[in-house]
Rosetta silent file (secondary structure, phi, psi, omega in degrees, C-alpha in Angstrom):
SEQUENCE: MDLDLRLVRYFVTVADELHFGRAAARLFISQPALSKQIRKLEDHLRGQLLLRDSRHVTLTPRGEQFLEQARQLLALADRMQREPEPDRVRIAHIFSLDSGRVIADAFHERFPDVRVVESSMDSTRQLAALLADQLDVAIIRVTAAMRTDHPTGWQHALLRLEPFWLVARPGDTPRPSASLHERPIEVFGDPPGSALYNTHGRYLSSLEQHTGLALQWLGNPGTFDHCHAALTRARTQAYVLEFDSYARRYADKGIPIHQPEELRPVYPWSLAWREGEQSEAVQQFLGLARETAERRRWLQPERDGGPLWVPPEDLLDAAALTPTPHRAEPTS
SCORE:     score description
SCORE:     0.000 S_00000001
   1 L     0.000  133.289  177.390   -0.006   -0.039   -0.002 S_00000001
   2 L   -63.494  151.289  175.698    1.305    3.478   -0.921 S_00000001
   3 L   -67.879  126.579 -175.905    2.074    5.990    1.812 S_00000001
   4 L   -86.356  111.524 -176.498   -0.977    8.279    2.390 S_00000001
   5 H   -67.067  -23.791  176.059    0.277   11.855    2.405 S_00000001
   6 H   -63.142  -42.339  177.378   -2.884   12.921    4.365 S_00000001
   7 H   -66.399  -39.275  176.515   -1.781   10.654    7.265 S_00000001
   8 H   -59.902  -45.531  178.697    1.714   12.147    7.031 S_00000001
   9 H   -62.880  -35.941  176.864    0.280   15.605    7.419 S_00000001
  10 H   -59.850  -53.918 -176.614   -1.765   14.480   10.382 S_00000001
  11 H   -57.635  -47.569 -179.216    1.372   13.083   12.065 S_00000001
  12 H   -56.318  -42.616 -177.740    3.408   16.252   11.410 S_00000001
  13 H   -66.004  -41.387  177.707    0.680   18.408   12.929 S_00000001
  14 H   -66.832  -42.256  176.709    0.535   16.225   16.085 S_00000001
  15 H   -58.556  -37.688  177.072    4.362   16.276   16.293 S_00000001
  16 H   -68.220  -39.518 -174.522    4.311   20.041   16.126 S_00000001
  17 H   -88.972  -25.760 -169.904    1.680   20.490   18.799 S_00000001
  18 L    47.044   42.895  178.828    2.493   17.376   20.949 S_00000001
  19 L  -164.018  121.725 -171.419   -1.133   17.498   21.876 S_00000001
  20 H   -70.632  -36.277 -178.912   -3.952   15.595   20.070 S_00000001
  21 H   -63.378  -47.164  178.586   -6.637   18.172   20.988 S_00000001
  22 H   -63.506  -43.114  178.461   -4.779   21.112   19.561 S_00000001
  23 H   -62.138  -38.216  179.149   -3.718   19.178   16.547 S_00000001
  24 H   -64.265  -37.357  178.609   -7.234   18.028   15.897 S_00000001
  25 H   -64.960  -44.814  178.421   -8.439   21.637   16.112 S_00000001
  26 H   -57.176  -39.362 -173.160   -5.846   22.744   13.577 S_00000001
  27 H   -90.376   -0.127  176.700   -6.875   19.964   11.224 S_00000001
  28 L    60.053   37.193  172.771  -10.660   20.549   11.682 S_00000001
  29 L  -130.985  166.723 -176.892  -11.318   16.889   12.635 S_00000001
  30 L   -75.821  157.750  178.771  -12.396   15.236   15.887 S_00000001
  31 H   -68.076  -43.056  172.312   -9.665   13.984   18.303 S_00000001
  32 H   -57.251  -37.575  176.129  -10.784   10.335   18.189 S_00000001
  33 H   -62.990  -42.905 -178.850  -10.652   10.411   14.323 S_00000001
  34 H   -62.904  -45.526  175.205   -7.152   11.866   14.534 S_00000001
  35 H   -57.307  -38.663  177.974   -5.981    9.181   16.959 S_00000001
  36 H   -64.489  -44.660 -177.927   -7.425    6.497   14.652 S_00000001
  37 H   -65.249  -39.681  177.002   -5.581    7.964   11.639 S_00000001
  38 H   -66.620  -34.493  179.271   -2.272    8.126   13.536 S_00000001
  39 H   -73.565  -33.737  178.730   -2.624    4.404   14.509 S_00000001
  40 H   -61.483  -44.519  178.025   -3.430    3.624   10.854 S_00000001
  41 H   -65.422  -45.923  177.721   -0.142    5.322    9.861 S_00000001
  42 H   -58.602  -39.618  177.947    1.820    3.553   12.552 S_00000001
  43 H   -62.836  -39.973  178.894    0.359    0.175   11.404 S_00000001
  44 H   -65.650  -36.381  179.791    1.396    0.946    7.839 S_00000001
  45 H   -86.938   -6.821  179.795    4.879    1.804    8.898 S_00000001
  46 L    59.286   45.530 -178.475    5.016   -1.180   11.352 S_00000001
  47 L  -170.561  148.218 -179.754    6.365    0.964   14.114 S_00000001
  48 L   -85.983  132.578 -176.936    5.215    3.260   16.869 S_00000001
  49 L  -103.353  -27.460 -176.993    5.761    6.951   16.163 S_00000001
  50 E  -130.940  144.826  168.631    4.176    8.529   19.332 S_00000001
  51 E  -107.187  123.311 -176.202    3.980    7.691   22.959 S_00000001
  52 E  -137.084  141.136  168.944    0.792    9.040   24.536 S_00000001
  53 L  -130.561 -161.774 -173.162   -0.927    8.909   27.855 S_00000001
  54 L   -72.195  -16.697 -174.538   -3.708   10.953   29.393 S_00000001
  55 L  -123.694  -18.690 -171.900   -1.476   13.975   29.808 S_00000001
  56 L  -137.716  152.294  171.997    1.535   13.860   27.474 S_00000001
  57 E  -132.316  125.847  177.139    2.464   13.140   23.884 S_00000001
  58 E  -137.030  159.162 -178.651    6.130   12.502   22.913 S_00000001
  59 E   -87.309  137.743  169.047    7.871   11.263   19.862 S_00000001
  60 L   -73.297  165.704  172.728    9.569    7.765   19.825 S_00000001
  61 H   -56.697  -40.859 -179.940   13.086    7.539   18.284 S_00000001
  62 H   -63.960  -38.417  179.204   11.385    6.123   15.182 S_00000001
  63 H   -65.543  -43.005  178.820    8.955    9.097   15.306 S_00000001
  64 H   -61.588  -38.985 -179.241   11.762   11.639   15.453 S_00000001
  65 H   -70.700  -38.663 -179.285   13.492   10.062   12.460 S_00000001
  66 H   -69.834  -34.443 -179.158   10.200    9.885   10.494 S_00000001
  67 H   -57.556  -46.922 -177.834    9.333   13.522   11.329 S_00000001
  68 H   -63.573  -43.517  179.308   12.405   14.881    9.530 S_00000001
  69 H   -67.091  -32.975 -178.701   11.672   12.669    6.474 S_00000001
  70 H   -67.391  -40.115 -179.891    7.934   13.607    6.613 S_00000001
  71 H   -65.937  -39.261  178.998    8.631   17.285    6.523 S_00000001
  72 H   -68.710  -35.682  178.361   10.906   16.930    3.474 S_00000001
  73 H   -67.004  -41.220 -178.118    8.265   14.683    1.751 S_00000001
  74 H   -71.194  -33.981  178.236    5.444   17.099    2.371 S_00000001
  75 H   -65.896  -41.935 -176.734    7.585   20.083    1.143 S_00000001
  76 H   -65.846  -42.738  177.670    8.454   18.212   -1.960 S_00000001
  77 H   -61.154  -41.962 -179.907    4.826   17.293   -2.565 S_00000001
  78 H   -62.031  -48.010 -177.957    3.719   20.873   -2.089 S_00000001
  79 H   -61.980  -36.530  179.374    6.350   22.172   -4.539 S_00000001
  80 H   -70.725  -27.049 -177.248    5.273   19.614   -7.183 S_00000001
  81 H   -91.270   -7.716 -173.034    1.697   20.706   -6.945 S_00000001
  82 L  -108.960  135.073  173.276    2.279   24.440   -6.969 S_00000001
  83 L   -65.989  135.098 -177.881    3.041   26.593   -9.943 S_00000001
  84 L   -71.752  141.910  179.745    6.385   28.265   -9.400 S_00000001
  85 L  -119.721   90.071 -167.991    6.347   31.976   -8.659 S_00000001
  86 L   -71.332  -19.472  177.043    9.789   33.287   -9.546 S_00000001
  87 L   -99.412   43.510 -178.060    8.846   36.901   -8.628 S_00000001
  88 E  -145.575  142.012  171.403    7.884   36.272   -5.064 S_00000001
  89 E  -129.095  134.173 -178.542    9.706   36.028   -1.753 S_00000001
  90 E  -112.048  125.717 -179.735    7.857   34.755    1.353 S_00000001
  91 E  -135.225  177.106  179.538    9.306   35.925    4.727 S_00000001
  92 E  -141.761  153.542  177.954    8.061   36.322    8.306 S_00000001
  93 E  -117.505  154.370  169.433    8.416   38.832   11.082 S_00000001
  94 L  -101.038  103.414 -176.846    8.436   38.457   14.873 S_00000001
  95 L    45.213 -133.577 -174.061    5.928   41.136   16.028 S_00000001
  96 L   -96.086   10.296  179.727    7.318   44.651   15.453 S_00000001
  97 L   -59.098  143.366 -161.741   10.982   43.775   15.693 S_00000001
  98 H  -105.969    7.444  177.597   12.649   45.616   12.789 S_00000001
  99 H   -61.952  -49.293  177.535   15.322   43.401   11.222 S_00000001
 100 H   -67.062  -38.983 -178.157   12.897   41.856    8.742 S_00000001
 101 H   -67.727  -39.275  178.115   11.055   45.089    8.249 S_00000001
 102 H   -60.603  -44.734 -177.567   14.246   47.072    7.443 S_00000001
 103 H   -69.450  -43.236 -179.209   15.285   44.400    4.839 S_00000001
 104 H   -59.106  -44.244 -179.348   11.819   44.134    3.326 S_00000001
 105 H   -64.629  -44.076  178.315   11.617   47.871    2.843 S_00000001
 106 H   -63.556  -40.983 -176.043   15.076   48.024    1.204 S_00000001
 107 H   -67.031  -41.806 -179.880   14.262   45.090   -0.982 S_00000001
 108 H   -61.703  -36.938  179.057   10.973   46.679   -2.163 S_00000001
 109 H   -67.942  -36.652 -178.765   12.799   49.846   -3.038 S_00000001
 110 H   -86.944  -28.764 -173.177   15.426   48.065   -5.146 S_00000001
 111 L  -132.319   68.274 -173.718   13.194   45.359   -6.617 S_00000001
 112 L   -69.253  -12.718 -178.689    9.622   46.892   -6.786 S_00000001
 113 L   -94.175   -4.768  176.751    8.364   44.245   -9.225 S_00000001
 114 L   -92.225  128.878 -178.678    9.046   41.326   -6.825 S_00000001
 115 E   -84.105  130.286  173.357    6.133   40.572   -4.513 S_00000001
 116 E  -105.220  119.366  179.330    7.074   40.116   -0.825 S_00000001
 117 E  -101.549  119.984 -171.839    4.570   37.984    1.079 S_00000001
 118 E  -117.234  140.718  174.068    4.862   38.585    4.831 S_00000001
 119 E  -128.640  177.557  177.797    3.651   36.683    7.788 S_00000001
 120 E  -127.015  120.182  176.584    4.093   36.799   11.588 S_00000001
 121 L  -165.460  153.609 -177.890    5.508   33.817   13.580 S_00000001
 122 L   -72.919  172.772 -176.783    8.197   32.964   16.185 S_00000001
 123 H   -55.373  -43.665 -176.514   11.509   31.362   15.415 S_00000001
 124 H   -65.758  -43.075 -179.101   10.383   27.785   15.881 S_00000001
 125 H   -75.185  -25.432  176.321    7.443   28.115   13.655 S_00000001
 126 H   -67.751  -40.774 -178.904    9.379   30.058   11.044 S_00000001
 127 H   -62.991  -49.196  174.533   11.875   27.174   10.838 S_00000001
 128 H   -52.055  -42.698 -179.420    9.041   24.640   10.509 S_00000001
 129 H   -70.379  -39.579  178.172    7.446   26.758    7.806 S_00000001
 130 H   -61.414  -46.235 -173.371   10.742   27.106    5.952 S_00000001
 131 H   -71.938  -25.448  179.519   11.357   23.385    5.908 S_00000001
 132 L   -90.371    6.893  176.323    7.752   22.854    4.730 S_00000001
 133 L    64.648   37.370  173.640    8.304   25.266    1.815 S_00000001
 134 L  -106.312   -8.461  169.764    5.833   27.798    3.258 S_00000001
 135 L  -132.637  148.462  171.588    8.565   30.431    3.660 S_00000001
 136 L   -91.712  -31.732 -178.037   11.577   31.233    1.456 S_00000001
 137 E  -138.664  136.015  174.102   13.561   33.093    4.089 S_00000001
 138 E  -122.334  147.930  179.247   13.392   33.043    7.816 S_00000001
 139 E  -123.345   98.955 -165.939   14.957   35.582   10.204 S_00000001
 140 E  -140.825  166.313  164.455   15.303   33.712   13.460 S_00000001
 141 L   -85.310  120.018  179.194   17.418   32.856   16.447 S_00000001
 142 L   -95.183  123.415  175.651   19.260   29.620   15.465 S_00000001
 143 E  -108.421  164.652  176.340   20.060   27.280   18.373 S_00000001
 144 H   -60.278  -38.398  178.948   22.065   24.098   18.628 S_00000001
 145 H   -58.014  -36.372  179.499   18.789   22.298   19.351 S_00000001
 146 H   -65.067  -41.589 -176.444   17.391   23.444   15.973 S_00000001
 147 H   -73.977  -30.505  174.606   20.376   22.032   14.167 S_00000001
 148 H   -66.574  -48.354  179.766   20.152   18.756   16.151 S_00000001
 149 H   -67.550  -29.342 -174.460   16.474   18.456   15.451 S_00000001
 150 L  -133.100   71.066 -174.044   16.762   19.468   11.738 S_00000001
 151 L   -71.793  -17.353 -177.182   20.300   18.468   10.610 S_00000001
 152 L  -132.767  169.803  172.475   19.604   18.730    6.884 S_00000001
 153 L    92.853    0.142 -176.625   17.513   20.725    4.462 S_00000001
 154 E  -159.388  162.089  179.258   18.425   24.263    5.367 S_00000001
 155 E  -133.515  162.481  177.659   21.368   26.647    5.829 S_00000001
 156 E  -149.531  163.281  174.515   21.848   29.753    7.934 S_00000001
 157 E  -152.795  134.812 -178.543   24.164   32.735    8.422 S_00000001
 158 E   -57.152  132.482 -178.826   24.402   35.240   11.317 S_00000001
 159 E  -106.647  -45.172 -169.886   22.656   38.517   10.399 S_00000001
 160 E  -158.677  141.376  170.148   22.548   40.719   13.420 S_00000001
 161 E  -108.619   95.555 -177.024   23.511   40.852   17.096 S_00000001
 162 E   -80.193  115.828  177.764   20.610   43.005   18.450 S_00000001
 163 E   -69.603  161.943  172.356   21.480   44.653   21.759 S_00000001
 164 E  -107.893  148.230  175.385   19.234   44.920   24.715 S_00000001
 165 E  -122.218  161.410  170.422   18.555   48.055   26.694 S_00000001
 166 E   -96.805  119.279 -179.995   17.045   48.744   30.151 S_00000001
 167 E   -96.493  130.644 -178.356   13.977   50.827   29.580 S_00000001
 168 L   -86.736 -165.765  179.335   13.098   53.046   32.523 S_00000001
 169 L  -102.416  150.857  173.931    9.725   54.461   33.584 S_00000001
 170 L   -51.927  128.915  178.014    8.262   57.671   32.199 S_00000001
 171 L    93.490   -4.112  172.762    9.659   60.616   34.059 S_00000001
 172 L   -69.576  157.242  178.792   12.873   58.930   35.189 S_00000001
 173 L   -72.844  127.591  173.823   16.141   60.794   34.789 S_00000001
 174 L   -63.174  138.747  175.873   18.077   60.083   31.610 S_00000001
 175 L  -160.510  162.720 -169.395   21.612   58.580   32.036 S_00000001
 176 L   -72.564  -35.618 -169.647   23.853   56.457   29.896 S_00000001
 177 E  -142.971  167.148  177.101   23.855   53.246   31.908 S_00000001
 178 E  -154.440  155.193  177.040   22.210   51.390   34.831 S_00000001
 179 L   -83.842  138.737  175.475   22.988   48.245   36.838 S_00000001
 180 L   -62.311  -14.475 -179.558   21.055   45.096   36.263 S_00000001
 181 L  -109.851   12.562 -178.532   20.814   44.792   40.003 S_00000001
 182 L   -80.170  -37.234  174.618   19.570   48.300   40.757 S_00000001
 183 L  -136.922  165.296  169.955   15.889   47.523   40.265 S_00000001
 184 L   -51.786  152.487 -178.951   13.850   44.501   39.353 S_00000001
 185 E  -113.553  121.931  175.631   14.175   43.473   35.689 S_00000001
 186 E  -101.496  155.737  177.610   10.955   42.796   33.850 S_00000001
 187 E  -139.030  138.397  170.371   10.738   41.054   30.532 S_00000001
 188 L   -83.230   88.407  177.846    8.000   40.728   27.935 S_00000001
 189 L  -157.578  157.069  177.696    8.119   36.926   27.581 S_00000001
 190 L   -87.509  124.841 -165.693    6.147   33.888   28.406 S_00000001
 191 L   -75.645  162.505  174.366    7.724   32.095   31.388 S_00000001
 192 L   -54.190  138.634 -178.288    9.002   28.493   31.621 S_00000001
 193 L    93.548  -14.183  179.864    6.132   26.011   32.064 S_00000001
 194 L   -84.955  155.841  179.985    3.693   28.189   30.157 S_00000001
 195 L   -58.084  -33.774 -172.961    2.089   26.928   26.900 S_00000001
 196 L   -99.073    5.379  174.441    3.790   29.818   24.958 S_00000001
 197 L   -54.938  124.137 -170.641    7.291   29.419   26.346 S_00000001
 198 L  -142.045 -159.393 -172.547    9.462   29.561   23.202 S_00000001
 199 H   -64.922  -37.071  172.853   12.902   30.261   21.796 S_00000001
 200 H   -60.803  -45.239  178.975   12.961   33.848   23.130 S_00000001
 201 H   -58.411  -36.197 -179.553   11.964   32.561   26.523 S_00000001
 202 H   -69.871  -34.594  171.684   14.796   30.101   26.563 S_00000001
 203 H   -58.244  -53.944 -176.534   17.229   32.980   25.835 S_00000001
 204 H   -59.182  -37.527  177.685   15.862   34.842   28.790 S_00000001
 205 H   -64.590  -40.063  176.716   16.119   31.707   31.032 S_00000001
 206 H   -65.977  -34.620  176.635   19.778   31.374   30.049 S_00000001
 207 H   -71.583  -37.095  170.610   20.460   34.976   30.985 S_00000001
 208 H   -51.494  -46.066  178.495   18.807   34.362   34.270 S_00000001
 209 H   -61.545  -43.276 -177.635   21.035   31.427   34.914 S_00000001
 210 H   -68.474  -40.809 -175.737   24.163   33.380   33.843 S_00000001
 211 H   -94.131  -17.572 -171.184   23.457   36.487   35.932 S_00000001
 212 L    74.310   12.695  176.926   21.569   35.097   38.883 S_00000001
 213 L   -73.338  153.082  171.820   18.746   37.540   38.188 S_00000001
 214 L  -112.485   91.641 -174.578   15.174   36.606   38.975 S_00000001
 215 L   -71.112  142.391  175.488   13.448   38.113   36.022 S_00000001
 216 E   -96.478  109.836 -174.672    9.777   39.206   36.307 S_00000001
 217 E   -84.566  124.395 -173.141    8.011   37.688   33.373 S_00000001
 218 L  -103.043    5.232 -172.974    5.138   39.891   32.117 S_00000001
 219 L    82.219  176.035 -178.750    3.807   37.646   29.373 S_00000001
 220 L  -115.036   98.146  176.697    4.255   38.603   25.672 S_00000001
 221 L   -77.293  -13.712  170.505    1.780   41.274   24.469 S_00000001
 222 L    97.373  -96.834 -170.915    3.533   41.267   21.099 S_00000001
 223 L   -73.911  165.412 -175.210    3.620   44.518   19.196 S_00000001
 224 H   -60.992  -42.511 -175.606    5.375   47.666   20.414 S_00000001
 225 H   -60.748  -42.618  178.393    2.131   49.522   21.040 S_00000001
 226 H   -67.912  -36.290  176.692    0.897   46.808   23.399 S_00000001
 227 H   -64.061  -46.806  178.016    4.255   46.712   25.152 S_00000001
 228 H   -58.013  -42.769  179.402    4.287   50.463   25.562 S_00000001
 229 H   -61.392  -44.261  178.349    0.804   50.441   26.972 S_00000001
 230 H   -58.835  -44.610 -178.248    1.830   47.770   29.534 S_00000001
 231 H   -66.154  -39.541 -177.539    4.860   49.818   30.576 S_00000001
 232 H   -72.122  -19.456  178.931    2.982   53.124   31.030 S_00000001
 233 H   -80.595  -16.665 -172.849    0.396   51.296   33.191 S_00000001
 234 L   -63.644  142.343 -173.900    3.076   50.063   35.578 S_00000001
 235 L  -117.945   -3.877  174.653    2.984   51.361   39.141 S_00000001
 236 L  -108.770  164.207 -178.635    6.228   49.846   40.558 S_00000001
 237 L   -88.147  121.970  178.763    9.799   50.911   39.957 S_00000001
 238 L  -162.765  169.686  169.972   11.574   48.438   37.615 S_00000001
 239 E  -111.371  142.186  173.162   13.423   48.220   34.347 S_00000001
 240 E   -98.535  122.844  173.978   12.148   46.474   31.179 S_00000001
 241 E   -82.807  109.888 -162.746   14.862   44.580   29.370 S_00000001
 242 E  -131.292  146.599  170.088   13.952   45.310   25.769 S_00000001
 243 E   -53.283  145.500  169.944   15.237   44.756   22.232 S_00000001
 244 H   -45.727  -44.941 -177.321   16.979   47.660   20.477 S_00000001
 245 H   -54.160  -41.371 -179.180   14.123   47.628   17.979 S_00000001
 246 H   -89.789  -33.838 -174.397   11.620   48.579   20.652 S_00000001
 247 H   -59.865  -42.472 -176.278   13.913   50.490   23.071 S_00000001
 248 H   -65.365  -27.389  174.632   14.659   53.241   20.520 S_00000001
 249 H   -76.311  -30.167  169.437   10.945   53.681   20.039 S_00000001
 250 H   -62.436  -43.906 -177.255   10.481   54.135   23.784 S_00000001
 251 H   -61.634  -37.195  176.560   13.283   56.680   23.593 S_00000001
 252 H   -62.872  -20.828  179.801   11.432   58.543   20.793 S_00000001
 253 L   -93.977    2.278  177.389    8.515   58.823   23.227 S_00000001
 254 L    87.310   12.791  179.532   10.744   60.436   25.858 S_00000001
 255 L   -94.163  120.024 -177.237   11.190   57.395   28.040 S_00000001
 256 L   -57.994  143.622  171.222   14.849   57.001   29.168 S_00000001
 257 E  -128.309  141.957 -175.699   16.782   53.905   28.087 S_00000001
 258 E  -123.223  146.593  169.040   20.076   52.732   29.660 S_00000001
 259 E   -77.971  137.046  169.128   22.869   50.344   28.703 S_00000001
 260 E   -61.686  134.765 -173.962   23.275   47.566   31.202 S_00000001
 261 L   -74.602  -46.245 -166.428   26.497   48.061   33.166 S_00000001
 262 L   -69.511  -41.911  178.860   27.558   44.457   34.012 S_00000001
 263 L  -159.558  169.383 -178.954   27.204   43.010   30.455 S_00000001
 264 E  -120.336   98.098  177.678   25.408   43.676   27.192 S_00000001
 265 E   -63.810  136.789  173.308   23.041   40.945   26.199 S_00000001
 266 E  -127.996  147.395 -172.052   22.682   40.676   22.428 S_00000001
 267 E  -105.052  123.072 -178.886   20.138   38.569   20.516 S_00000001
 268 E   -87.394  112.548  175.740   21.616   36.642   17.604 S_00000001
 269 E  -102.359  133.091  178.643   19.386   36.844   14.499 S_00000001
 270 E  -120.920  149.595  161.987   20.264   34.669   11.563 S_00000001
 271 E   -76.991  135.084  176.096   19.104   34.377    7.971 S_00000001
 272 E  -133.486  141.790 -179.713   17.872   30.871    7.176 S_00000001
 273 E  -147.859  161.049 -179.193   16.985   29.373    3.840 S_00000001
 274 E   -77.068  151.303  175.265   16.378   25.916    2.341 S_00000001
 275 L   -71.442  159.098  178.072   19.249   24.005    0.823 S_00000001
 276 L   103.327 -178.269 -174.904   19.162   23.573   -3.009 S_00000001
 277 L   -71.926  134.170 -179.965   18.665   25.961   -5.855 S_00000001
 278 L  -106.863  152.358  170.389   16.977   29.308   -5.042 S_00000001
 279 L   -64.083  160.777  177.971   14.961   31.527   -7.264 S_00000001
 280 H   -61.596  -35.755 -179.146   16.638   34.702   -8.442 S_00000001
 281 H   -63.130  -44.069  179.663   14.263   36.709   -6.269 S_00000001
 282 H   -63.409  -42.240  179.100   15.263   34.722   -3.149 S_00000001
 283 H   -58.505  -44.360 -178.030   19.003   35.060   -4.055 S_00000001
 284 H   -64.359  -39.548  179.144   18.477   38.831   -4.399 S_00000001
 285 H   -66.149  -42.215  177.148   16.756   39.023   -0.996 S_00000001
 286 H   -63.431  -39.651  176.490   19.496   37.098    0.747 S_00000001
 287 H   -65.089  -37.931 -179.114   22.118   39.263   -0.931 S_00000001
 288 H   -71.607  -37.687  179.022   20.397   42.468    0.046 S_00000001
 289 H   -59.017  -49.380  176.786   19.983   41.224    3.612 S_00000001
 290 H   -65.188  -36.344  173.165   23.688   40.682    3.964 S_00000001
 291 H   -60.304  -44.982  178.307   24.384   44.070    2.354 S_00000001
 292 H   -62.655  -46.579 -179.264   22.042   45.755    4.809 S_00000001
 293 H   -61.696  -36.154  177.887   23.661   44.068    7.770 S_00000001
 294 H   -68.824  -47.039 -177.967   27.117   45.183    6.624 S_00000001
 295 H   -58.355  -42.509 -177.215   25.927   48.725    5.933 S_00000001
 296 L   -90.526   -0.095  178.774   24.249   49.095    9.328 S_00000001
 297 L    60.037   44.819  179.824   27.067   47.302   11.184 S_00000001
 298 L   -67.179  -21.860  177.828   24.603   44.803   12.676 S_00000001
 299 L   -96.145    5.866  176.957   27.344   42.440   13.589 S_00000001
 300 L  -127.080   62.565 -178.200   29.403   45.095   15.320 S_00000001
 301 L   -60.275  133.914  177.776   27.012   46.497   17.984 S_00000001
 302 L   -76.224  143.445 -176.612   28.363   49.575   19.646 S_00000001
 303 L  -157.903  162.745  164.974   28.646   49.381   23.413 S_00000001
 304 L  -123.797  165.887  170.777   30.208   50.680   26.627 S_00000001
 305 L    80.535 -138.933 -169.467   30.813   48.891   29.818 S_00000001
 306 L   -70.450  175.698 -173.147   30.593   45.141   30.138 S_00000001
 307 L   -75.912  156.343  173.054   31.207   42.477   27.505 S_00000001
 308 E   -68.757  140.710 -174.342   28.665   41.365   24.909 S_00000001
 309 E  -135.063  140.213  168.322   26.852   38.225   25.961 S_00000001
 310 L  -138.043  153.163 -179.792   24.892   35.440   24.199 S_00000001
 311 L   -64.453  147.350 -176.470   23.783   32.139   25.641 S_00000001
 312 L   -60.112  -23.392 -179.244   26.363   29.358   25.248 S_00000001
 313 L   -77.487   -9.346  178.414   24.022   27.148   23.215 S_00000001
 314 E   -73.060  142.223 -179.371   23.846   29.710   20.346 S_00000001
 315 L   -90.863   94.271 -174.778   25.935   28.832   17.379 S_00000001
 316 L  -128.505  142.655  168.596   28.147   31.870   16.993 S_00000001
 317 L   -74.098  129.761 -177.188   31.613   32.623   15.744 S_00000001
 318 H   -57.462  -31.674 -175.813   33.453   33.988   18.786 S_00000001
 319 H   -61.088  -29.899 -177.184   34.900   36.783   16.562 S_00000001
 320 H   -63.905  -17.879 -178.943   31.352   38.231   16.283 S_00000001
 321 H   -96.261    6.762  179.628   31.575   39.248   19.967 S_00000001
 322 L   -67.911  129.635 -176.524   34.775   41.282   19.547 S_00000001
 323 L   -58.409  149.836  174.064   34.203   44.768   21.003 S_00000001
 324 L  -105.198  162.982  179.660   33.946   47.846   18.679 S_00000001
 325 L   -64.813  149.417 -177.285   35.306   51.282   19.352 S_00000001
 326 L   -61.105  140.039  165.847   33.253   53.558   21.659 S_00000001
 327 L  -151.035  140.553 -172.997   30.628   55.834   20.332 S_00000001
 328 L   -61.485  141.967  177.042   28.047   57.606   22.435 S_00000001
 329 L  -106.601  156.823  174.849   24.516   56.013   22.583 S_00000001
 330 L   -65.359  145.036  179.940   21.189   57.775   23.062 S_00000001
 331 L  -120.259    3.196  177.446   20.013   57.917   26.609 S_00000001
 332 L  -161.880    0.000    0.000   16.500   59.205   26.151 S_00000001
């Protein structure tokens, strides 16, 4: 009997969610029907792909191996059924962070006849979409775990080391820097143990472990406007550790921002693309992204004070963390 691609798609959805209820909702079928279809696939493959009990779903070793092959198979099937669109590039953004926005705007200016299709999703979902041929380029934090889980089918290159700032409260006195231990440190992120804990959350957990800080997790309201609203409603004295993309927008609204004194956390953004031949439009997008990074010195963040820091699990060339000469930073 031939392999049923419908069953393969069901399995990949369950593997993505690790929850039959959520997977069934995404697939618009009932949970019992989904369980029956997964058992049918396992019977066909003569091996168990998933371990499930009343509370948890996990992949077996056979399931982990099959998942990688299943993603490649579905991506190939999708490409075979879809008319090629040489004048299109599909990318994704993470909320209002500006790396992708800056590149997309520059690309549109230089190549106005190429259509840029934009979506919003976090790093993990971007990689899954890339491997499934639902994106052409991802701009994500690449971790060692990603390379272990998906050893083939894609490539990546470091694009930007985005610094973090300490965002003060409205009305605070502007100054160049502040200690990480001066006030409680708040972060817009979903905490460990929550359903939405993600790649960004793991970065923050690593920072906690490295510094000994007990971060105050505020959840992730998403866009800058929502984050700004949450900050202006605050009634306690604290600093929000925030991406450069957002911090400078706070500064434009008159809210002081400070460099952390002890160390300078930087978030490593990478370009990612599928292995194999790329369309001319995708090649142009990748080339312009690298050009933009070089022109804006995204890999040489300016800093004072402590050393640049990234989590040890990030795949980075140590040379990328070499300090750059001093230049004054905005403080408000």
